[in-house]
Amino acid sequence: MASPPPSKKVKLALCQLAVSADKKSNLSIAADAIAEAAREGAKLVVLPEMFNCPYSNDSFPKYAEDIEGGSSESADAMAEAAKQHGVVLIAGSMPETSSGKLYNTCLVFDEKGKLLGKHRKVHLFDIDIPGKQTFKESDTLTPGQNITVMDTSVGRLGIGICYDIRFPELAMLYAKKGVQLIVYPGAFNVTTGPAHWELLQRARAVDNQLFVATCSVARDPDFTYQAWGHSSVFDPWGECLATTEEKPAIIYADLDFEEVKTRRTNMPLESQKRHDLYDLVDKT
Ligand SMILES: O=C(O)CCC(=O)C(=O)O
């Protein structure tokens, strides 16, 4: 891949949305948040994982849309919002149906509403912490087969979805490909969130000397899945630029991608790696 586009400053908005069982209302809440973020000057806007439906295996098949088949009201609504407000939009994720399979899919639109690419969650969230948190996405979902790097007008972005953040190799591959910011739409829970959410973001940021942003749904006490919230963004030094708690919120940060270069010049980890002792294999 060629070098990333020239470094720029960009105002990022993370929209921690309240999601209900009403898809139309979820889409309209998302569109309103995008409009508000754009009014505040954001050029890059992020939505949460499964922003158009409740996070449950029962919901995924019911809410899934055939994005490639061109009949996706959620994709159409988000393309329209990105265009209307002139922002690069990382549209969280939504259940996608394709050739009889279901995926947890993030769509990315440019400021003209053109689909720049999509990421299908590659690591499915299958965990069992008895009495605390059990979830098995693989009961309904199929993992994606691609990693996702894209050049946008605001910089080179890498996308992961929630559980993808636990796999450092993915972030390392993104760094190797010149990514300046990794965005993880997500929805950790009240068991794993307090333990690992911030730690994982800071680790991915510091290890790879790049920006890391996460965007969660807000917590709904009536849902079976209790989301952690705490959408945040960390810089390449591991400092938190913005965060929030569990309620609906839009948070903002000014990212200066020049800092990626500066940190890597000051501390040249990449060139100091001992490729004679270990290596990262890129199979993409
Ligand atoms: O890794 C975790 O603890 C939570 C992951 C998750 O909620 C997800 O992948 O949707």
mmCIF file with all atom_site columns, C-alpha atoms in Angstrom, residues 55-57 60 125-128 133-137 225:
data_model
loop_
_atom_site.group_PDB
_atom_site.id
_atom_site.type_symbol
_atom_site.label_atom_id
_atom_site.label_alt_id
_atom_site.label_comp_id
_atom_site.label_asym_id
_atom_site.label_entity_id
_atom_site.label_seq_id
_atom_site.pdbx_PDB_ins_code
_atom_site.Cartn_x
_atom_site.Cartn_y
_atom_site.Cartn_z
_atom_site.occupancy
_atom_site.B_iso_or_equiv
_atom_site.pdbx_formal_charge
_atom_site.auth_seq_id
_atom_site.auth_comp_id
_atom_site.auth_asym_id
_atom_site.auth_atom_id
_atom_site.pdbx_PDB_model_num
ATOM 1  C CA . TYR A 1 55  ? -27.643 -6.612  20.657 1.00 0.00 ? 55  TYR A CA 1
ATOM 2  C CA . SER A 1 56  ? -29.030 -10.180 20.841 1.00 0.00 ? 56  SER A CA 1
ATOM 3  C CA . ASN A 1 57  ? -28.907 -13.337 18.780 1.00 0.00 ? 57  ASN A CA 1
ATOM 4  C CA . PHE A 1 60  ? -29.716 -10.295 14.373 1.00 0.00 ? 60  PHE A CA 1
ATOM 5  C CA . PHE A 1 125 ? -17.764 -12.755 20.476 1.00 0.00 ? 125 PHE A CA 1
ATOM 6  C CA . ASP A 1 126 ? -18.111 -16.221 21.996 1.00 0.00 ? 126 ASP A CA 1
ATOM 7  C CA . ILE A 1 127 ? -17.450 -16.157 25.724 1.00 0.00 ? 127 ILE A CA 1
ATOM 8  C CA . ASP A 1 128 ? -18.773 -17.924 28.800 1.00 0.00 ? 128 ASP A CA 1
ATOM 9  C CA . GLN A 1 133 ? -21.566 -12.877 30.933 1.00 0.00 ? 133 GLN A CA 1
ATOM 10 C CA . THR A 1 134 ? -22.244 -15.495 28.322 1.00 0.00 ? 134 THR A CA 1
ATOM 11 C CA . PHE A 1 135 ? -22.690 -14.719 24.643 1.00 0.00 ? 135 PHE A CA 1
ATOM 12 C CA . LYS A 1 136 ? -22.215 -16.777 21.506 1.00 0.00 ? 136 LYS A CA 1
ATOM 13 C CA . GLU A 1 137 ? -22.342 -14.703 18.352 1.00 0.00 ? 137 GLU A CA 1
ATOM 14 C CA . TYR A 1 225 ? -27.246 -7.224  27.410 1.00 0.00 ? 225 TYR A CA 1
#
